[in-house]
Amino acid sequence: MTDTATDLLSPSPSTAEDPRRLARRNFLRTTGQMTVAASGLALLSACGGGSDNSGGTPTPTPTPTSTDTSAIINADALNLALNFAYLQAQFFAFATTGANISAIADTPAHPGGGAALLTGTGQQGTVTGGRAVSFANPIIAQYAREIAADDLAHLAFLRSALGGSAVAMPSLNIDGGASGAFSTFARAAGYVASGATFDPYASDLNFLLAAFIFKDVAVTAYKGVATLLSSTLTLDAVAGLLTTQAYHAALIRTTLYTMGQGTAVGQFSNARDVFDGSVDIDQGITGTGTTANIVPADAQGRVYTRTAGQVLNVAYQNSAAVTSGGFLPNGANGNIKTSAASNA
């Protein structure tokens, strides 16, 4: 198990040459180059392209226009995803290293260190709770470290894509104490009795159940965010993030299935469904006598979609239209911050 949060961004010698990791870095680098290229093309267009206008008719000054509505929508949608990325990245960072993302060292590769990954517009919050899991199964520990690295990369990518529009990390509650958000969720699910605690850091199983809460929501959230985007380049990037989250969710669900945790998973799944409304868009891992249910999909084999409001219903642990609660005690940062009146 890694000892510091720095390890999340520093691959060990055994993984440094992993072709899959190299491919992922190349994808992010290419996406960044595409963004720069697109900006350059826009600048050239604003300057009249590459043609020589000397001596010709001057290009008229364009009439100023209001801010592009599609750009605002894209930023709002990505900032919603960023709020959830902060939540996931901090949970997995603590579970695997025992440290806040802010503990990542300031290096040339990561100017400002982890602290620079948490700033932005809006009120920057703090993290309540979080500690390292003493994994009994080294394979589950390896799963957790890989997911932690991916989620941290997603956080950095979303911030880079948003630039100066990125929101700061909101206040997060990832505590396993009696008043912690994980305990209130587990009580709502009926997994623990009223007044009892659910500590996601106490065992491999508890960690997996906590990860299950987030990962299925992440998949449906990114699918919902995709419907709000108008930029093809941004949509392609979000599709990549969604796919990674789907791999994570499938891994968590498969591991819980092999552990025979169908009943427990069903309780947590039902709790999410209660929070996000009367329409059934959540499923456990138990199928028929001969079939598992690793992929929560509709009749066409498609994963479900959660609206922005429904994502916040689960994050706030509330089926009403509210602006804070649960894992985000002071609410989300950005323009999308109200959950849906899902059961109205």
Short mmCIF file of N, CA, C and O in Angstrom, two decimals, residues 218-318:
data_model
loop_
_atom_site.label_atom_id
_atom_site.label_comp_id
_atom_site.label_asym_id
_atom_site.label_seq_id
_atom_site.Cartn_x
_atom_site.Cartn_y
_atom_site.Cartn_z
N ALA A 218 -21.38 7.98 -10.69
CA ALA A 218 -20.45 8.65 -11.60
C ALA A 218 -20.75 8.30 -13.05
O ALA A 218 -20.74 9.18 -13.93
N VAL A 219 -21.04 7.03 -13.32
CA VAL A 219 -21.34 6.60 -14.69
C VAL A 219 -22.59 7.31 -15.20
O VAL A 219 -22.60 7.89 -16.30
N THR A 220 -23.65 7.27 -14.41
CA THR A 220 -24.90 7.89 -14.85
C THR A 220 -24.79 9.41 -14.89
O THR A 220 -25.45 10.07 -15.70
N ALA A 221 -23.92 9.97 -14.03
CA ALA A 221 -23.73 11.43 -14.03
C ALA A 221 -23.03 11.88 -15.30
O ALA A 221 -23.45 12.86 -15.94
N TYR A 222 -21.95 11.20 -15.68
CA TYR A 222 -21.24 11.58 -16.90
C TYR A 222 -22.13 11.39 -18.13
O TYR A 222 -22.06 12.17 -19.08
N LYS A 223 -22.98 10.36 -18.12
CA LYS A 223 -23.89 10.18 -19.24
C LYS A 223 -24.88 11.34 -19.30
O LYS A 223 -25.22 11.84 -20.37
N GLY A 224 -25.33 11.80 -18.12
CA GLY A 224 -26.22 12.95 -18.09
C GLY A 224 -25.53 14.23 -18.50
O GLY A 224 -26.10 15.05 -19.23
N VAL A 225 -24.28 14.41 -18.06
CA VAL A 225 -23.51 15.60 -18.43
C VAL A 225 -23.34 15.65 -19.94
O VAL A 225 -23.42 16.72 -20.56
N ALA A 226 -23.12 14.49 -20.55
CA ALA A 226 -22.91 14.45 -22.01
C ALA A 226 -24.09 15.03 -22.77
O ALA A 226 -23.93 15.64 -23.83
N THR A 227 -25.30 14.87 -22.22
CA THR A 227 -26.49 15.40 -22.91
C THR A 227 -26.56 16.92 -22.86
O THR A 227 -27.32 17.53 -23.61
N LEU A 228 -25.76 17.54 -21.98
CA LEU A 228 -25.78 19.00 -21.84
C LEU A 228 -24.70 19.68 -22.67
O LEU A 228 -24.67 20.90 -22.76
N LEU A 229 -23.80 18.89 -23.25
CA LEU A 229 -22.66 19.47 -23.94
C LEU A 229 -22.96 19.75 -25.41
O LEU A 229 -23.67 18.99 -26.07
N SER A 230 -22.38 20.83 -25.91
CA SER A 230 -22.54 21.17 -27.33
C SER A 230 -21.24 21.08 -28.10
O SER A 230 -21.23 21.06 -29.32
N SER A 231 -20.12 20.99 -27.39
CA SER A 231 -18.81 20.91 -28.03
C SER A 231 -18.46 19.45 -28.32
O SER A 231 -18.44 18.62 -27.42
N THR A 232 -18.17 19.14 -29.58
CA THR A 232 -17.82 17.78 -29.96
C THR A 232 -16.53 17.34 -29.27
O THR A 232 -16.41 16.20 -28.80
N LEU A 233 -15.56 18.24 -29.19
CA LEU A 233 -14.29 17.91 -28.56
C LEU A 233 -14.50 17.60 -27.08
O LEU A 233 -13.98 16.62 -26.55
N THR A 234 -15.30 18.43 -26.40
CA THR A 234 -15.58 18.20 -24.99
C THR A 234 -16.36 16.91 -24.81
O THR A 234 -16.10 16.13 -23.88
N LEU A 235 -17.33 16.65 -25.67
CA LEU A 235 -18.13 15.44 -25.59
C LEU A 235 -17.26 14.20 -25.72
O LEU A 235 -17.44 13.22 -25.00
N ASP A 236 -16.28 14.25 -26.63
CA ASP A 236 -15.39 13.11 -26.82
C ASP A 236 -14.58 12.85 -25.55
O ASP A 236 -14.40 11.71 -25.13
N ALA A 237 -14.11 13.92 -24.92
CA ALA A 237 -13.33 13.77 -23.68
C ALA A 237 -14.19 13.20 -22.57
O ALA A 237 -13.76 12.31 -21.83
N VAL A 238 -15.42 13.70 -22.43
CA VAL A 238 -16.32 13.21 -21.39
C VAL A 238 -16.67 11.75 -21.63
O VAL A 238 -16.80 10.96 -20.68
N ALA A 239 -16.80 11.36 -22.89
CA ALA A 239 -17.06 9.95 -23.21
C ALA A 239 -15.92 9.07 -22.70
O ALA A 239 -16.15 7.96 -22.19
N GLY A 240 -14.70 9.58 -22.81
CA GLY A 240 -13.56 8.83 -22.29
C GLY A 240 -13.61 8.70 -20.78
O GLY A 240 -13.32 7.63 -20.22
N LEU A 241 -13.97 9.78 -20.09
CA LEU A 241 -14.08 9.74 -18.64
C LEU A 241 -15.20 8.80 -18.21
O LEU A 241 -15.04 8.02 -17.26
N LEU A 242 -16.33 8.85 -18.91
CA LEU A 242 -17.46 7.97 -18.60
C LEU A 242 -17.04 6.51 -18.71
O LEU A 242 -17.38 5.69 -17.85
N THR A 243 -16.31 6.19 -19.77
CA THR A 243 -15.90 4.80 -19.99
C THR A 243 -15.00 4.31 -18.87
O THR A 243 -15.15 3.18 -18.38
N THR A 244 -14.07 5.16 -18.43
CA THR A 244 -13.21 4.77 -17.32
C THR A 244 -14.02 4.52 -16.06
O THR A 244 -13.80 3.54 -15.34
N GLN A 245 -14.98 5.42 -15.78
CA GLN A 245 -15.82 5.24 -14.60
C GLN A 245 -16.64 3.95 -14.70
O GLN A 245 -16.88 3.28 -13.69
N ALA A 246 -17.06 3.61 -15.91
CA ALA A 246 -17.82 2.37 -16.10
C ALA A 246 -16.96 1.14 -15.80
O ALA A 246 -17.43 0.17 -15.20
N TYR A 247 -15.68 1.19 -16.19
CA TYR A 247 -14.76 0.10 -15.84
C TYR A 247 -14.64 0.00 -14.32
O TYR A 247 -14.66 -1.10 -13.75
N HIS A 248 -14.48 1.14 -13.66
CA HIS A 248 -14.38 1.14 -12.20
C HIS A 248 -15.62 0.51 -11.57
O HIS A 248 -15.52 -0.35 -10.69
N ALA A 249 -16.79 0.97 -12.02
CA ALA A 249 -18.05 0.48 -11.46
C ALA A 249 -18.19 -1.02 -11.66
O ALA A 249 -18.61 -1.75 -10.74
N ALA A 250 -17.84 -1.49 -12.85
CA ALA A 250 -17.96 -2.93 -13.14
C ALA A 250 -17.01 -3.73 -12.26
O ALA A 250 -17.36 -4.83 -11.78
N LEU A 251 -15.82 -3.20 -12.02
CA LEU A 251 -14.86 -3.89 -11.16
C LEU A 251 -15.39 -4.00 -9.73
O LEU A 251 -15.33 -5.07 -9.11
N ILE A 252 -15.92 -2.89 -9.22
CA ILE A 252 -16.47 -2.89 -7.86
C ILE A 252 -17.65 -3.86 -7.77
O ILE A 252 -17.76 -4.66 -6.83
N ARG A 253 -18.54 -3.80 -8.74
CA ARG A 253 -19.73 -4.65 -8.73
C ARG A 253 -19.35 -6.13 -8.85
O ARG A 253 -19.91 -6.99 -8.15
N THR A 254 -18.39 -6.44 -9.71
CA THR A 254 -17.96 -7.83 -9.87
C THR A 254 -17.33 -8.36 -8.59
O THR A 254 -17.60 -9.50 -8.17
N THR A 255 -16.49 -7.56 -7.96
CA THR A 255 -15.84 -7.99 -6.73
C THR A 255 -16.87 -8.26 -5.64
O THR A 255 -16.80 -9.27 -4.92
N LEU A 256 -17.85 -7.37 -5.51
CA LEU A 256 -18.89 -7.58 -4.51
C LEU A 256 -19.74 -8.80 -4.84
O LEU A 256 -20.18 -9.53 -3.95
N TYR A 257 -19.95 -9.06 -6.13
CA TYR A 257 -20.73 -10.23 -6.54
C TYR A 257 -20.00 -11.52 -6.15
O TYR A 257 -20.62 -12.46 -5.63
N THR A 258 -18.70 -11.56 -6.40
CA THR A 258 -17.93 -12.77 -6.05
C THR A 258 -17.85 -12.96 -4.54
O THR A 258 -17.60 -14.08 -4.08
N MET A 259 -18.06 -11.89 -3.78
CA MET A 259 -18.06 -11.98 -2.32
C MET A 259 -19.44 -12.35 -1.77
O MET A 259 -19.61 -12.45 -0.56
N GLY A 260 -20.42 -12.51 -2.66
CA GLY A 260 -21.75 -12.89 -2.23
C GLY A 260 -22.50 -11.79 -1.51
O GLY A 260 -23.32 -12.06 -0.61
N GLN A 261 -22.27 -10.53 -1.91
CA GLN A 261 -22.86 -9.39 -1.22
C GLN A 261 -24.08 -8.81 -1.94
O GLN A 261 -24.34 -7.61 -1.87
N GLY A 262 -24.84 -9.67 -2.60
CA GLY A 262 -26.00 -9.20 -3.35
C GLY A 262 -27.03 -8.48 -2.49
O GLY A 262 -27.59 -7.46 -2.90
N THR A 263 -27.29 -8.99 -1.29
CA THR A 263 -28.29 -8.36 -0.42
C THR A 263 -27.85 -6.97 0.01
O THR A 263 -28.62 -6.00 -0.06
N ALA A 264 -26.61 -6.85 0.46
CA ALA A 264 -26.10 -5.55 0.92
C ALA A 264 -26.09 -4.54 -0.22
O ALA A 264 -26.52 -3.38 -0.05
N VAL A 265 -25.62 -4.96 -1.39
CA VAL A 265 -25.57 -4.06 -2.54
C VAL A 265 -26.98 -3.62 -2.92
O VAL A 265 -27.22 -2.45 -3.26
N GLY A 266 -27.93 -4.55 -2.84
CA GLY A 266 -29.31 -4.20 -3.15
C GLY A 266 -29.85 -3.13 -2.22
O GLY A 266 -30.60 -2.24 -2.65
N GLN A 267 -29.46 -3.17 -0.95
CA GLN A 267 -29.90 -2.15 0.00
C GLN A 267 -29.35 -0.77 -0.37
O GLN A 267 -30.07 0.23 -0.35
N PHE A 268 -28.07 -0.72 -0.72
CA PHE A 268 -27.45 0.56 -1.09
C PHE A 268 -28.04 1.07 -2.41
O PHE A 268 -28.26 2.27 -2.58
N SER A 269 -28.28 0.16 -3.34
CA SER A 269 -28.87 0.54 -4.62
C SER A 269 -30.27 1.12 -4.42
O SER A 269 -30.64 2.14 -5.02
N ASN A 270 -31.06 0.47 -3.57
CA ASN A 270 -32.42 0.94 -3.31
C ASN A 270 -32.42 2.32 -2.66
O ASN A 270 -33.29 3.15 -2.94
N ALA A 271 -31.43 2.57 -1.80
CA ALA A 271 -31.34 3.89 -1.16
C ALA A 271 -31.09 4.97 -2.21
O ALA A 271 -31.72 6.05 -2.17
N ARG A 272 -30.20 4.71 -3.15
CA ARG A 272 -29.96 5.69 -4.21
C ARG A 272 -31.24 5.93 -5.00
O ARG A 272 -31.55 7.07 -5.38
N ASP A 273 -31.98 4.85 -5.25
CA ASP A 273 -33.21 4.98 -6.03
C ASP A 273 -34.26 5.79 -5.28
O ASP A 273 -35.04 6.52 -5.90
N VAL A 274 -34.31 5.66 -3.97
CA VAL A 274 -35.25 6.46 -3.18
C VAL A 274 -34.87 7.93 -3.25
O VAL A 274 -35.72 8.81 -3.41
N PHE A 275 -33.57 8.21 -3.16
CA PHE A 275 -33.13 9.60 -3.19
C PHE A 275 -33.39 10.27 -4.54
O PHE A 275 -33.77 11.44 -4.60
N ASP A 276 -33.18 9.52 -5.64
CA ASP A 276 -33.26 10.18 -6.95
C ASP A 276 -34.62 10.07 -7.63
O ASP A 276 -34.77 10.46 -8.79
N GLY A 277 -35.63 9.55 -6.95
CA GLY A 277 -36.97 9.63 -7.52
C GLY A 277 -37.68 8.31 -7.67
O GLY A 277 -37.14 7.23 -7.41
N SER A 278 -38.92 8.39 -8.14
CA SER A 278 -39.79 7.22 -8.22
C SER A 278 -39.48 6.32 -9.41
O SER A 278 -39.86 5.16 -9.43
N VAL A 279 -38.80 6.85 -10.43
CA VAL A 279 -38.45 6.04 -11.59
C VAL A 279 -37.24 5.18 -11.25
O VAL A 279 -36.23 5.67 -10.73
N ASP A 280 -37.32 3.89 -11.53
CA ASP A 280 -36.26 2.95 -11.18
C ASP A 280 -35.11 3.06 -12.18
O ASP A 280 -35.19 2.57 -13.30
N ILE A 281 -34.02 3.73 -11.76
CA ILE A 281 -32.84 3.85 -12.63
C ILE A 281 -31.60 3.32 -11.91
O ILE A 281 -30.48 3.73 -12.19
N ASP A 282 -31.81 2.40 -10.99
CA ASP A 282 -30.70 1.82 -10.24
C ASP A 282 -30.93 0.33 -10.09
O ASP A 282 -32.08 -0.12 -10.01
N GLN A 283 -29.86 -0.43 -10.06
CA GLN A 283 -29.98 -1.87 -9.93
C GLN A 283 -28.85 -2.41 -9.07
O GLN A 283 -27.74 -1.86 -9.06
N GLY A 284 -29.16 -3.50 -8.37
CA GLY A 284 -28.14 -4.19 -7.61
C GLY A 284 -27.35 -5.13 -8.50
O GLY A 284 -27.34 -4.98 -9.73
N ILE A 285 -26.71 -6.13 -7.90
CA ILE A 285 -25.85 -7.03 -8.66
C ILE A 285 -26.43 -8.43 -8.80
O ILE A 285 -25.84 -9.29 -9.45
N THR A 286 -27.60 -8.65 -8.20
CA THR A 286 -28.21 -9.98 -8.24
C THR A 286 -29.11 -10.12 -9.45
O THR A 286 -30.03 -9.32 -9.65
N GLY A 287 -28.84 -11.13 -10.26
CA GLY A 287 -29.66 -11.38 -11.44
C GLY A 287 -30.61 -12.53 -11.20
O GLY A 287 -31.26 -12.61 -10.16
N THR A 288 -30.67 -13.46 -12.14
CA THR A 288 -31.51 -14.65 -11.99
C THR A 288 -30.67 -15.78 -11.42
O THR A 288 -29.51 -15.58 -11.04
N GLY A 289 -31.23 -16.97 -11.41
CA GLY A 289 -30.49 -18.11 -10.89
C GLY A 289 -29.27 -18.46 -11.71
O GLY A 289 -28.34 -19.11 -11.23
N THR A 290 -29.25 -18.03 -12.97
CA THR A 290 -28.13 -18.38 -13.85
C THR A 290 -27.42 -17.15 -14.42
O THR A 290 -26.50 -17.29 -15.21
N THR A 291 -27.84 -15.96 -14.02
CA THR A 291 -27.28 -14.74 -14.60
C THR A 291 -26.98 -13.72 -13.52
O THR A 291 -27.81 -13.47 -12.65
N ALA A 292 -25.80 -13.12 -13.60
CA ALA A 292 -25.45 -12.02 -12.69
C ALA A 292 -26.04 -10.73 -13.24
O ALA A 292 -26.63 -10.71 -14.32
N ASN A 293 -25.88 -9.65 -12.51
CA ASN A 293 -26.33 -8.34 -12.98
C ASN A 293 -25.21 -7.33 -12.73
O ASN A 293 -25.37 -6.37 -11.99
N ILE A 294 -24.08 -7.57 -13.38
CA ILE A 294 -22.93 -6.70 -13.20
C ILE A 294 -23.19 -5.33 -13.82
O ILE A 294 -22.79 -4.31 -13.27
N VAL A 295 -23.87 -5.31 -14.96
CA VAL A 295 -24.14 -4.05 -15.65
C VAL A 295 -25.58 -3.61 -15.39
O VAL A 295 -26.52 -4.29 -15.80
N PRO A 296 -25.78 -2.48 -14.71
CA PRO A 296 -27.14 -1.98 -14.50
C PRO A 296 -27.63 -1.29 -15.77
O PRO A 296 -27.30 -0.13 -16.03
N ALA A 297 -28.40 -2.00 -16.57
CA ALA A 297 -28.77 -1.49 -17.89
C ALA A 297 -30.27 -1.63 -18.13
O ALA A 297 -30.96 -2.43 -17.48
N ASP A 298 -30.76 -0.86 -19.11
CA ASP A 298 -32.17 -0.93 -19.47
C ASP A 298 -32.40 -2.09 -20.43
O ASP A 298 -31.49 -2.89 -20.70
N ALA A 299 -33.61 -2.18 -20.98
CA ALA A 299 -33.96 -3.30 -21.85
C ALA A 299 -33.13 -3.34 -23.13
O ALA A 299 -32.99 -4.39 -23.76
N GLN A 300 -32.56 -2.19 -23.51
CA GLN A 300 -31.71 -2.13 -24.70
C GLN A 300 -30.23 -2.33 -24.36
O GLN A 300 -29.37 -2.16 -25.22
N GLY A 301 -29.93 -2.66 -23.11
CA GLY A 301 -28.55 -2.87 -22.71
C GLY A 301 -27.77 -1.59 -22.51
O GLY A 301 -26.54 -1.60 -22.52
N ARG A 302 -28.46 -0.46 -22.31
CA ARG A 302 -27.80 0.83 -22.12
C ARG A 302 -27.80 1.20 -20.65
O ARG A 302 -28.78 0.98 -19.94
N VAL A 303 -26.68 1.79 -20.20
CA VAL A 303 -26.64 2.24 -18.81
C VAL A 303 -27.60 3.40 -18.64
O VAL A 303 -27.93 4.11 -19.60
N TYR A 304 -28.05 3.59 -17.42
CA TYR A 304 -29.03 4.63 -17.14
C TYR A 304 -28.39 6.02 -17.11
O TYR A 304 -27.17 6.16 -17.02
N THR A 305 -29.25 7.02 -17.18
CA THR A 305 -28.82 8.42 -17.11
C THR A 305 -29.43 9.07 -15.89
O THR A 305 -30.61 8.85 -15.58
N ARG A 306 -28.63 9.85 -15.17
CA ARG A 306 -29.16 10.69 -14.11
C ARG A 306 -29.05 12.14 -14.55
O ARG A 306 -28.03 12.55 -15.09
N THR A 307 -30.10 12.90 -14.29
CA THR A 307 -30.04 14.33 -14.55
C THR A 307 -29.13 14.97 -13.51
O THR A 307 -28.77 14.35 -12.50
N ALA A 308 -28.78 16.23 -13.75
CA ALA A 308 -27.95 16.95 -12.79
C ALA A 308 -28.62 16.98 -11.42
O ALA A 308 -27.97 16.75 -10.39
N GLY A 309 -29.93 17.22 -11.41
CA GLY A 309 -30.65 17.26 -10.15
C GLY A 309 -30.64 15.93 -9.43
O GLY A 309 -30.52 15.86 -8.20
N GLN A 310 -30.75 14.83 -10.18
CA GLN A 310 -30.76 13.50 -9.57
C GLN A 310 -29.39 13.13 -9.01
O GLN A 310 -29.30 12.45 -7.98
N VAL A 311 -28.33 13.56 -9.68
CA VAL A 311 -26.98 13.34 -9.15
C VAL A 311 -26.85 14.01 -7.79
O VAL A 311 -26.33 13.43 -6.82
N LEU A 312 -27.36 15.24 -7.70
CA LEU A 312 -27.30 15.97 -6.43
C LEU A 312 -28.24 15.38 -5.39
O LEU A 312 -27.96 15.46 -4.19
N ASN A 313 -29.36 14.77 -5.82
CA ASN A 313 -30.23 14.08 -4.86
C ASN A 313 -29.43 13.03 -4.09
O ASN A 313 -29.55 12.91 -2.87
N VAL A 314 -28.63 12.25 -4.82
CA VAL A 314 -27.84 11.19 -4.18
C VAL A 314 -26.73 11.80 -3.34
O VAL A 314 -26.48 11.38 -2.21
N ALA A 315 -26.05 12.80 -3.89
CA ALA A 315 -24.94 13.44 -3.15
C ALA A 315 -25.44 14.09 -1.87
O ALA A 315 -24.78 14.03 -0.83
N TYR A 316 -26.63 14.72 -1.94
CA TYR A 316 -27.19 15.39 -0.76
C TYR A 316 -27.99 14.42 0.12
O TYR A 316 -28.42 14.80 1.21
N GLN A 317 -28.24 13.20 -0.38
CA GLN A 317 -29.04 12.21 0.34
C GLN A 317 -30.42 12.76 0.67
O GLN A 317 -30.92 12.66 1.79
N ASN A 318 -31.07 13.30 -0.35
CA ASN A 318 -32.36 13.95 -0.15
C ASN A 318 -33.16 13.88 -1.44
O ASN A 318 -32.64 14.19 -2.51
#
